[in-house]
Amino acid sequence: MALELDHPVAAERSIASRLGPGIVTVASLAGLLAIWWVAAIVADSRVLPAPPAVVEAFWRDARTGELFFHLAMTLMRVAGAFVIAMVVGSAIGILLGMNREANRFFDPWLILFLNIPALVVIVLAYIWFGLNEAAAIGAIAVNKIPNVVVTLREGARALDRDLEEMAKVYRFGWTKTLRHVVLPQLQPYFAAASRSGISLIWKIALVVELLGRSNGVGFQINLYFQLFDVAAILAYTLAFVAVMLIIEFLLVQPFEAHSTRWRPKRARG
Amino acid sequence: MSNLSKPTPPAGGPSALEVEIRGKTFRGADGGDVRAIEEIAFKVAPASFATLIGPSGCGKTTTLRIILGLDPDFEGRLRLPEGGAGRVAAVFQEPRLLPWRSVEENVRLALPDEDAGRDLDQLFSILGLDEMRSRYPSELSLGLARRVALARAFAIRPSLLVLDEPFVSLDEQTATRLRKLLIDVWSARPTTALMVTHNLREAVQLSDRIIFLTERPARIRGIHDIVTPHAERDTRWRETTLSAIAKRYSGVL
């Protein structure tokens, strides 16, 4: 009896594990979509459109090319600010992590910048530097830099002294040490900073566009807010989220897999 | 320059390693000073193998760190062997390999730029690492990782080789094999070498000169020179030598 019962349970489990995490993701997203759809039907209101209305709004702006233009503008700002924030933030972070005196001096500055609201930075950037692209990208970058500094500072503090000594004895020199000893150790910290970075940056980018740019997803969302077109707002949001997911799967994850190929593989659960 | 040890083959640096440490003090965590080394002065003849031996925590590793230039804060002076490229190689207690670089890359990275393309086939083959060249350090056992560390040290053809307990925490069989490998590779191109160990057997098997240190703060307790060539050091010879040394320096075995 017990044996008969055991058998189908084991088979079921193996089917579930064979279908893998891909199916789980799809099922989970489908569940979310279903809840939204049901809620929209129940509410029956302009402020909560059902999925087909959002698809229609997407198609309307996609056909004219308008949607892709605004997506591209936002993506350009996100990319520019991301590169600036990562380069400047990593350089400062590594420096502070390696130099105790500098860290003691600049730590209060860091706490100050970490706590300045994004909105204040954006407004001041526009007032001081004018309503232009440089001010917009600069404001996004300045919002992100303190987070990168904090993450990379931890990374630089955790650098392995033993390997540093080995590099010194074998006369690696500055560039060899940086490339083969220091940067690989910081890789997980770069990964963490860029993961949290991209998502934070694109949220701030929308506010920047809403306040002082005449294109981009943020500008469009403001426009549709004036028109009370919730379907279009959701269409733009979901389109940009989709772009970010594609970047994650096509760029970030393959790069991470490549740069961590030396790690012993963990057993899969 | 007077030299008491055996006449040496001409390879390696032409001048001796001269160490004269007149004092080394550490600042303890509580702010007090800890005197690690009182006075250590010795020479290692060119292309000969010397061993520092002494009780735990007596300042052996500190002496090596001073020689490696990792701890410049001491009283005294050093003269490293010159000649060749004047390079120093170290084999640390831990292999200290870069986990993100393959075995071959780890060895090649240590090479000076002008030698970057050097043929390492023979070295890898003597050390039995032929099959391991493209592996990552996480895939190696401790014994294999130590061989890679030896390969890295010998690859740069150093004029001074410093070894800090290179065979510690290995099982005796692996350690014996590695000692033999070390002697093989070293004999192929003898270079001035200084090793720290706890193991008198190991010291007797490998060295031309054994330097005994006292408890902390370290002083020289005595220097024992061995003239028997490595090839003639069989088990019987080793046992007689060991007991002779043990009689002279009580408590070292």
Coordinates of C-alpha atoms in Angstrom, one line a residue:
Chain A
M1 CA 0.0 0.0 0.0
A2 CA 2.7 2.4 1.1
L3 CA 4.8 1.4 -1.9
E4 CA 1.9 2.1 -4.3
L5 CA 1.4 5.5 -2.8
D6 CA 5.1 6.4 -2.9
H7 CA 5.5 5.8 -6.5
P8 CA 3.3 8.5 -8.0
V9 CA 4.6 11.1 -5.6
A10 CA 8.2 10.5 -6.7
A11 CA 7.2 10.6 -10.3
E12 CA 5.4 13.9 -9.8
R13 CA 8.4 15.5 -8.1
S14 CA 10.7 14.4 -10.9
I15 CA 8.3 16.0 -13.5
A16 CA 8.3 19.3 -11.5
S17 CA 12.1 19.4 -11.3
R18 CA 12.4 18.4 -14.9
L19 CA 10.2 21.3 -16.1
G20 CA 12.6 23.5 -14.2
P21 CA 12.6 27.0 -13.0
G22 CA 11.5 28.4 -16.4
I23 CA 8.0 27.0 -16.1
V24 CA 7.7 28.3 -12.5
T25 CA 8.6 31.8 -13.7
V26 CA 6.0 31.7 -16.5
A27 CA 3.3 30.3 -14.1
S28 CA 4.1 33.0 -11.5
L29 CA 3.8 35.8 -14.1
A30 CA 0.6 34.3 -15.5
G31 CA -0.8 34.3 -12.0
L32 CA 0.0 38.0 -11.6
L33 CA -1.6 38.7 -14.9
A34 CA -4.7 36.8 -14.0
I35 CA -5.1 38.7 -10.7
W36 CA -4.7 42.0 -12.5
W37 CA -7.3 41.0 -15.2
V38 CA -9.8 39.8 -12.6
A39 CA -9.3 43.0 -10.5
A40 CA -9.8 45.2 -13.7
I41 CA -13.0 43.4 -14.6
V42 CA -14.3 43.7 -11.0
A43 CA -13.4 47.4 -10.7
D44 CA -14.6 48.2 -14.2
S45 CA -13.0 51.6 -14.1
R46 CA -10.9 53.9 -16.2
V47 CA -8.2 54.0 -13.6
L48 CA -7.5 50.2 -13.8
P49 CA -7.6 49.1 -17.4
A50 CA -7.5 45.4 -18.3
P51 CA -4.4 43.9 -20.1
P52 CA -5.9 44.2 -23.6
A53 CA -6.3 48.0 -23.2
V54 CA -2.7 48.2 -22.2
V55 CA -1.6 46.2 -25.2
E56 CA -3.7 48.4 -27.4
A57 CA -2.1 51.6 -25.9
F58 CA 1.3 50.0 -26.5
W59 CA 0.5 49.1 -30.1
R60 CA -0.8 52.7 -30.7
D61 CA 2.5 54.3 -29.7
A62 CA 4.6 51.5 -31.1
R63 CA 3.2 51.8 -34.6
T64 CA 4.1 55.4 -34.9
G65 CA 7.6 54.7 -33.5
E66 CA 7.0 57.2 -30.7
L67 CA 7.3 54.6 -28.0
F68 CA 10.7 53.4 -29.2
F69 CA 12.0 56.9 -29.5
H70 CA 11.1 57.7 -25.9
L71 CA 12.5 54.3 -24.7
A72 CA 15.7 55.0 -26.5
M73 CA 16.1 58.5 -25.0
T74 CA 15.6 57.1 -21.5
L75 CA 17.9 54.2 -22.1
M76 CA 20.6 56.6 -23.4
R77 CA 20.3 58.6 -20.1
V78 CA 20.3 55.5 -18.0
A79 CA 23.4 54.1 -19.8
G80 CA 25.3 57.4 -19.6
A81 CA 24.5 57.9 -15.9
F82 CA 25.3 54.3 -15.1
V83 CA 28.8 54.4 -16.7
I84 CA 29.6 57.7 -15.0
A85 CA 28.3 56.5 -11.6
M86 CA 30.2 53.2 -11.8
V87 CA 33.5 54.7 -12.9
V88 CA 33.5 57.6 -10.5
G89 CA 31.9 55.7 -7.6
S90 CA 34.3 52.7 -7.9
A91 CA 37.4 54.9 -8.1
I92 CA 36.3 56.8 -4.9
G93 CA 35.2 53.7 -3.2
I94 CA 38.4 51.8 -3.8
L95 CA 40.4 54.8 -2.7
L96 CA 38.5 55.1 0.5
G97 CA 38.6 51.4 1.2
M98 CA 42.4 51.4 0.9
N99 CA 43.2 54.7 2.6
R100 CA 42.1 55.0 6.2
E101 CA 42.8 58.7 6.6
A102 CA 40.9 59.6 3.4
N103 CA 38.0 57.5 4.6
R104 CA 37.9 59.1 8.0
F105 CA 37.8 62.6 6.3
F106 CA 35.3 61.8 3.6
D107 CA 33.0 59.5 5.5
P108 CA 30.8 62.4 6.7
W109 CA 30.5 63.7 3.1
L110 CA 29.4 60.3 2.1
I111 CA 26.7 60.1 4.7
L112 CA 25.5 63.5 3.7
F113 CA 25.3 62.6 0.0
L114 CA 23.6 59.3 0.8
N115 CA 20.9 61.2 2.5
I116 CA 20.2 64.0 0.1
P117 CA 16.9 63.2 -1.6
A118 CA 17.1 62.5 -5.3
L119 CA 14.6 65.2 -6.0
V120 CA 16.8 67.9 -4.4
V121 CA 19.8 66.9 -6.5
I122 CA 17.7 67.0 -9.7
V123 CA 16.1 70.4 -9.0
L124 CA 19.5 71.9 -8.0
A125 CA 21.2 70.5 -11.1
Y126 CA 18.6 72.0 -13.3
I127 CA 18.8 75.4 -11.5
W128 CA 22.6 75.5 -11.5
F129 CA 23.4 74.0 -14.9
G130 CA 20.2 74.7 -16.9
L131 CA 17.6 72.4 -18.4
N132 CA 20.0 70.4 -20.5
E133 CA 21.1 66.8 -21.1
A134 CA 24.3 67.1 -19.1
A135 CA 22.5 68.4 -16.1
A136 CA 20.0 65.5 -16.4
I137 CA 22.6 62.7 -16.7
G138 CA 24.8 64.3 -14.1
A139 CA 21.9 64.5 -11.6
I140 CA 21.1 60.8 -12.1
A141 CA 24.8 59.9 -11.7
V142 CA 25.2 62.0 -8.5
N143 CA 22.3 60.2 -7.0
K144 CA 23.8 56.8 -7.6
I145 CA 27.5 57.5 -6.9
P146 CA 27.3 57.3 -3.0
N147 CA 25.8 53.8 -3.2
V148 CA 28.6 52.6 -5.5
V149 CA 31.1 54.2 -3.2
V150 CA 29.8 52.4 -0.2
T151 CA 29.7 49.0 -1.9
L152 CA 33.1 49.2 -3.5
R153 CA 34.6 50.6 -0.2
E154 CA 33.5 47.3 1.5
G155 CA 35.1 45.4 -1.4
A156 CA 38.4 47.2 -1.1
R157 CA 38.4 46.7 2.7
A158 CA 38.0 42.9 2.1
L159 CA 41.0 42.6 -0.3
D160 CA 43.2 39.7 0.5
R161 CA 46.5 40.8 2.1
D162 CA 48.2 37.5 1.3
L163 CA 47.6 37.8 -2.4
E164 CA 48.8 41.5 -2.3
E165 CA 52.0 40.3 -0.6
M166 CA 52.5 37.6 -3.2
A167 CA 52.1 40.2 -6.0
K168 CA 54.6 42.4 -4.3
V169 CA 57.2 39.7 -3.9
Y170 CA 56.8 38.6 -7.5
R171 CA 57.0 42.3 -8.6
F172 CA 53.7 42.3 -10.4
G173 CA 53.8 46.1 -10.8
W174 CA 50.8 48.4 -10.6
T175 CA 48.8 47.5 -13.7
K176 CA 49.3 43.7 -13.3
T177 CA 48.3 43.8 -9.7
L178 CA 45.1 45.8 -10.5
R179 CA 44.1 43.6 -13.4
H180 CA 44.9 40.2 -12.0
V181 CA 44.8 40.6 -8.2
V182 CA 42.5 43.5 -7.2
L183 CA 39.8 43.7 -9.9
P184 CA 38.9 40.0 -9.8
Q185 CA 38.4 40.2 -6.1
L186 CA 36.1 43.2 -6.5
Q187 CA 34.0 41.5 -9.2
P188 CA 31.2 40.5 -6.8
Y189 CA 31.0 44.0 -5.5
F190 CA 30.9 45.5 -9.0
A191 CA 28.1 43.0 -9.7
A192 CA 26.2 44.0 -6.6
A193 CA 26.6 47.7 -7.3
S194 CA 25.6 47.5 -10.9
R195 CA 22.6 45.3 -10.2
S196 CA 21.1 47.6 -7.6
G197 CA 22.5 50.5 -9.7
I198 CA 20.6 49.9 -12.9
S199 CA 17.2 49.6 -11.2
L200 CA 17.7 52.7 -9.0
I201 CA 19.1 54.7 -12.0
W202 CA 16.1 54.2 -14.2
K203 CA 13.7 55.1 -11.5
I204 CA 15.5 58.4 -11.0
A205 CA 15.8 58.9 -14.7
L206 CA 12.0 59.1 -15.0
V207 CA 11.8 61.8 -12.4
V208 CA 14.6 63.7 -14.2
E209 CA 12.7 63.5 -17.4
L210 CA 9.4 64.5 -15.8
L211 CA 10.9 67.6 -14.3
G212 CA 13.0 69.0 -17.1
R213 CA 13.2 67.1 -20.4
S214 CA 10.8 67.1 -23.4
N215 CA 11.2 63.4 -24.2
G216 CA 11.8 60.0 -22.6
V217 CA 9.6 57.6 -20.7
G218 CA 9.3 60.0 -17.8
F219 CA 8.1 62.8 -20.0
Q220 CA 5.5 60.5 -21.7
I221 CA 4.2 59.3 -18.3
N222 CA 3.7 62.9 -17.2
L223 CA 1.9 63.6 -20.4
Y224 CA -0.5 60.6 -20.0
F225 CA -0.9 61.5 -16.4
Q226 CA -2.3 64.9 -17.6
L227 CA -4.6 63.0 -20.0
F228 CA -5.5 60.5 -17.3
D229 CA -4.6 57.7 -19.7
V230 CA -3.6 54.9 -17.3
A231 CA -3.4 52.3 -20.0
A232 CA -0.7 54.3 -21.8
I233 CA 1.2 54.8 -18.5
L234 CA 1.2 51.1 -17.9
A235 CA 2.2 50.4 -21.5
Y236 CA 5.3 52.6 -21.2
T237 CA 6.3 51.2 -17.8
L238 CA 6.0 47.6 -18.9
A239 CA 7.8 48.3 -22.1
F240 CA 10.8 49.8 -20.2
V241 CA 10.8 47.0 -17.6
A242 CA 10.9 44.5 -20.5
V243 CA 13.9 46.4 -21.9
M244 CA 15.7 46.1 -18.6
L245 CA 14.9 42.4 -18.3
I246 CA 16.4 41.8 -21.8
I247 CA 19.5 43.7 -20.7
E248 CA 19.7 41.6 -17.6
F249 CA 19.4 38.3 -19.4
L250 CA 21.5 39.1 -22.5
L251 CA 24.2 41.3 -21.0
V252 CA 24.5 41.1 -17.2
Q253 CA 24.0 37.4 -16.6
P254 CA 26.3 36.1 -19.4
F255 CA 29.0 38.6 -18.3
E256 CA 28.6 37.4 -14.7
A257 CA 28.8 33.8 -15.7
H258 CA 31.9 34.5 -17.7
S259 CA 33.7 36.4 -14.9
T260 CA 32.9 33.8 -12.2
R261 CA 33.7 30.7 -14.3
W262 CA 36.7 29.9 -12.1
R263 CA 34.4 29.4 -9.0
P264 CA 33.7 25.8 -8.0
K265 CA 30.2 25.0 -9.2
R266 CA 27.6 24.6 -6.4
A267 CA 25.4 21.6 -6.5
R268 CA 22.1 22.5 -8.0
G269 CA 19.1 22.3 -5.7
Chain B
M1 CA 83.9 37.2 2.6
S2 CA 84.5 34.1 4.7
N3 CA 82.4 31.1 4.2
L4 CA 82.3 28.1 6.3
S5 CA 80.0 26.0 4.2
K6 CA 80.9 23.6 1.4
P7 CA 82.2 24.9 -1.9
T8 CA 79.3 25.7 -4.1
P9 CA 78.4 25.2 -7.8
P10 CA 78.7 28.3 -9.9
A11 CA 75.0 28.8 -10.8
G12 CA 72.7 31.2 -8.9
G13 CA 73.7 34.6 -7.6
P14 CA 77.4 35.2 -7.2
S15 CA 77.2 36.8 -3.7
A16 CA 75.8 35.4 -0.5
L17 CA 72.6 36.3 1.3
E18 CA 73.6 38.3 4.4
V19 CA 71.1 38.9 7.1
E20 CA 71.7 41.0 10.1
I21 CA 68.6 41.8 12.1
R22 CA 69.5 43.7 15.3
G23 CA 66.0 44.0 16.6
K24 CA 62.4 43.8 15.6
T25 CA 59.5 45.0 17.7
F26 CA 55.8 44.7 17.1
R27 CA 53.2 47.0 18.4
G28 CA 50.7 44.7 20.2
A29 CA 46.9 45.1 20.1
D30 CA 47.0 46.5 23.7
G31 CA 49.5 49.2 22.7
G32 CA 52.4 47.5 24.4
D33 CA 55.5 46.5 22.5
V34 CA 56.4 42.9 21.8
R35 CA 60.0 42.1 21.0
A36 CA 60.0 39.5 18.3
I37 CA 63.7 39.4 17.3
E38 CA 66.7 40.2 19.5
E39 CA 69.5 39.5 17.2
I40 CA 69.7 37.3 14.1
A41 CA 72.8 37.4 11.9
F42 CA 73.7 34.7 9.4
K43 CA 74.9 34.2 5.8
V44 CA 73.8 31.8 3.2
A45 CA 76.4 30.9 0.6
P46 CA 75.5 31.4 -3.1
A47 CA 73.5 28.5 -4.5
S48 CA 73.3 26.7 -1.2
F49 CA 70.2 25.7 0.8
A50 CA 69.8 27.0 4.4
T51 CA 67.0 26.3 6.9
L52 CA 65.8 28.3 9.9
I53 CA 64.5 26.1 12.6
G54 CA 63.1 27.1 16.0
P55 CA 60.2 26.9 18.4
S56 CA 56.7 28.1 17.4
G57 CA 56.3 31.9 17.4
C58 CA 60.0 32.5 17.7
G59 CA 60.1 35.0 14.8
K60 CA 61.1 32.7 11.9
T61 CA 58.3 33.9 9.6
T62 CA 59.0 37.5 10.7
T63 CA 62.6 37.0 9.6
L64 CA 61.4 35.8 6.2
R65 CA 59.0 38.7 5.8
I66 CA 61.9 41.1 6.5
I67 CA 64.0 39.4 3.9
L68 CA 61.1 39.5 1.4
G69 CA 60.7 43.2 1.9
L70 CA 57.2 42.8 3.3
D71 CA 58.2 44.3 6.7
P72 CA 60.6 47.2 6.3
D73 CA 60.3 48.3 9.9
F74 CA 63.3 46.7 11.6
E75 CA 66.8 47.5 12.9
G76 CA 69.7 46.0 11.0
R77 CA 70.7 45.4 7.4
L78 CA 70.2 42.9 4.6
R79 CA 72.2 42.0 1.6
L80 CA 70.3 40.0 -1.0
P81 CA 72.2 37.8 -3.5
E82 CA 72.9 39.8 -6.6
G83 CA 73.4 38.6 -10.1
G84 CA 70.9 37.2 -12.5
A85 CA 67.8 39.4 -12.5
G86 CA 68.2 39.8 -8.7
R87 CA 64.7 38.4 -8.3
V88 CA 63.3 36.9 -5.2
A89 CA 60.8 34.0 -5.2
A90 CA 58.7 33.0 -2.3
V91 CA 56.7 29.9 -1.4
F92 CA 54.4 30.8 1.4
Q93 CA 52.7 28.5 4.0
E94 CA 49.5 28.7 2.0
P95 CA 49.9 28.3 -1.8
R96 CA 48.6 31.9 -2.4
L97 CA 47.4 31.2 -6.0
L98 CA 45.0 33.5 -7.8
P99 CA 41.8 31.5 -7.8
W100 CA 40.5 33.2 -10.9
R101 CA 43.5 32.3 -13.0
S102 CA 44.4 28.9 -14.3
V103 CA 47.5 27.0 -13.1
E104 CA 49.5 28.1 -16.1
E105 CA 48.4 31.7 -15.9
N106 CA 49.3 31.7 -12.2
V107 CA 52.8 30.7 -13.0
R108 CA 53.2 32.9 -16.1
L109 CA 52.0 36.0 -14.3
A110 CA 55.0 35.8 -12.0
L111 CA 57.4 35.9 -15.0
P112 CA 59.1 39.2 -15.8
D113 CA 57.7 40.8 -18.9
E114 CA 60.8 40.1 -21.0
D115 CA 60.4 36.4 -20.2
A116 CA 56.6 36.2 -20.6
G117 CA 56.8 33.6 -23.4
R118 CA 59.3 31.3 -21.7
D119 CA 58.9 27.6 -22.3
L120 CA 57.7 26.1 -19.1
D121 CA 57.0 22.5 -20.4
Q122 CA 60.0 21.0 -18.6
L123 CA 59.2 22.7 -15.3
F124 CA 55.6 21.6 -15.4
S125 CA 56.6 18.1 -16.4
I126 CA 59.2 17.7 -13.5
L127 CA 56.6 18.8 -11.0
G128 CA 54.0 16.5 -12.5
L129 CA 51.7 19.4 -13.5
D130 CA 51.3 18.6 -17.2
E131 CA 47.7 17.7 -17.0
M132 CA 46.8 20.5 -14.6
R133 CA 47.9 23.5 -16.6
S134 CA 44.4 24.7 -17.6
R135 CA 42.8 23.8 -14.2
Y136 CA 41.7 26.4 -11.7
P137 CA 43.2 26.3 -8.2
S138 CA 39.9 25.4 -6.6
E139 CA 40.1 22.1 -8.5
L140 CA 43.4 21.2 -7.0
S141 CA 44.3 19.4 -3.8
L142 CA 46.6 21.2 -1.3
G143 CA 49.5 19.1 -2.4
L144 CA 49.0 20.0 -6.1
A145 CA 48.4 23.6 -5.2
R146 CA 51.8 23.6 -3.4
R147 CA 53.4 22.2 -6.5
V148 CA 52.0 25.0 -8.5
A149 CA 53.5 27.5 -5.9
L150 CA 56.8 25.7 -6.3
A151 CA 56.5 25.9 -10.1
R152 CA 55.8 29.7 -9.8
A153 CA 58.9 30.2 -7.6
F154 CA 61.2 28.3 -9.9
A155 CA 59.8 29.7 -13.1
I156 CA 61.2 33.1 -12.5
R157 CA 64.7 31.7 -12.0
P158 CA 65.2 33.6 -8.8
S159 CA 68.6 34.5 -7.3
L160 CA 67.0 34.0 -3.9
L161 CA 64.3 31.4 -3.0
V162 CA 62.4 31.8 0.3
L163 CA 60.2 29.0 1.6
D164 CA 58.0 29.4 4.6
E165 CA 57.0 25.9 5.9
P166 CA 56.1 24.8 2.3
F167 CA 55.1 21.3 3.3
V168 CA 53.1 22.0 6.5
S169 CA 49.6 20.4 6.9
L170 CA 50.3 17.7 4.2
D171 CA 50.1 14.0 4.9
E172 CA 53.6 12.6 5.4
Q173 CA 53.6 10.7 2.1
T174 CA 52.7 13.8 0.0
A175 CA 55.2 15.9 2.0
T176 CA 58.0 13.4 1.3
R177 CA 57.2 13.3 -2.4
L178 CA 57.2 17.1 -2.5
R179 CA 60.5 17.4 -0.7
K180 CA 62.0 15.1 -3.2
L181 CA 60.5 17.2 -6.0
L182 CA 61.9 20.3 -4.4
I183 CA 65.4 18.8 -4.3
D184 CA 65.1 17.6 -7.9
V185 CA 64.1 21.0 -9.3
W186 CA 66.5 22.9 -7.1
S187 CA 69.4 20.7 -8.0
A188 CA 68.7 21.2 -11.7
R189 CA 69.5 24.9 -11.2
P190 CA 70.7 25.6 -7.6
T191 CA 69.8 29.0 -6.3
T192 CA 70.4 30.5 -2.9
A193 CA 67.5 29.2 -0.8
L194 CA 66.3 29.9 2.7
M195 CA 63.5 27.8 4.3
V196 CA 61.7 27.9 7.5
T197 CA 60.5 24.7 9.0
H198 CA 59.5 23.0 12.3
N199 CA 60.6 19.7 11.0
L200 CA 64.3 18.8 11.7
R201 CA 64.1 15.7 9.5
E202 CA 63.1 17.9 6.6
A203 CA 65.8 20.4 7.4
V204 CA 68.5 17.6 7.5
Q205 CA 67.3 16.2 4.3
L206 CA 67.3 19.4 2.3
S207 CA 69.8 21.8 3.8
D208 CA 73.5 22.6 3.5
R209 CA 73.2 24.8 6.6
I210 CA 70.8 24.7 9.5
I211 CA 70.3 27.8 11.7
F212 CA 68.8 27.1 15.1
L213 CA 66.9 29.9 16.8
T214 CA 65.9 30.4 20.4
E215 CA 62.5 31.2 21.9
R216 CA 61.2 34.7 21.4
P217 CA 62.8 37.2 21.2
A218 CA 64.8 35.2 18.8
R219 CA 68.6 34.9 18.8
I220 CA 70.8 32.4 17.0
R221 CA 71.3 29.3 19.1
G222 CA 73.7 27.6 16.8
I223 CA 74.6 27.0 13.1
H224 CA 75.1 23.5 11.8
D225 CA 76.7 22.9 8.4
I226 CA 76.1 19.7 6.4
V227 CA 78.7 18.8 3.8
T228 CA 77.2 15.4 2.6
P229 CA 75.8 15.9 -0.9
H230 CA 72.0 15.4 -1.2
A231 CA 72.4 12.3 -3.3
E232 CA 74.3 10.5 -0.5
R233 CA 71.9 11.3 2.3
D234 CA 70.3 7.9 2.9
T235 CA 68.1 6.8 5.8
R236 CA 71.0 5.6 7.9
W237 CA 73.0 8.8 7.4
R238 CA 69.9 10.8 8.3
E239 CA 69.3 8.9 11.5
T240 CA 72.9 9.4 12.7
T241 CA 72.9 13.0 11.8
L242 CA 69.6 13.6 13.5
S243 CA 70.8 12.0 16.7
A244 CA 74.1 13.9 16.6
I245 CA 72.2 17.2 16.2
A246 CA 69.6 16.3 18.9
K247 CA 72.5 15.6 21.3
R248 CA 73.9 19.1 20.6
Y249 CA 70.7 21.1 20.5
S250 CA 68.4 19.5 23.1
G251 CA 64.7 19.7 22.5
V252 CA 64.9 20.3 18.7
L253 CA 63.5 16.9 17.7

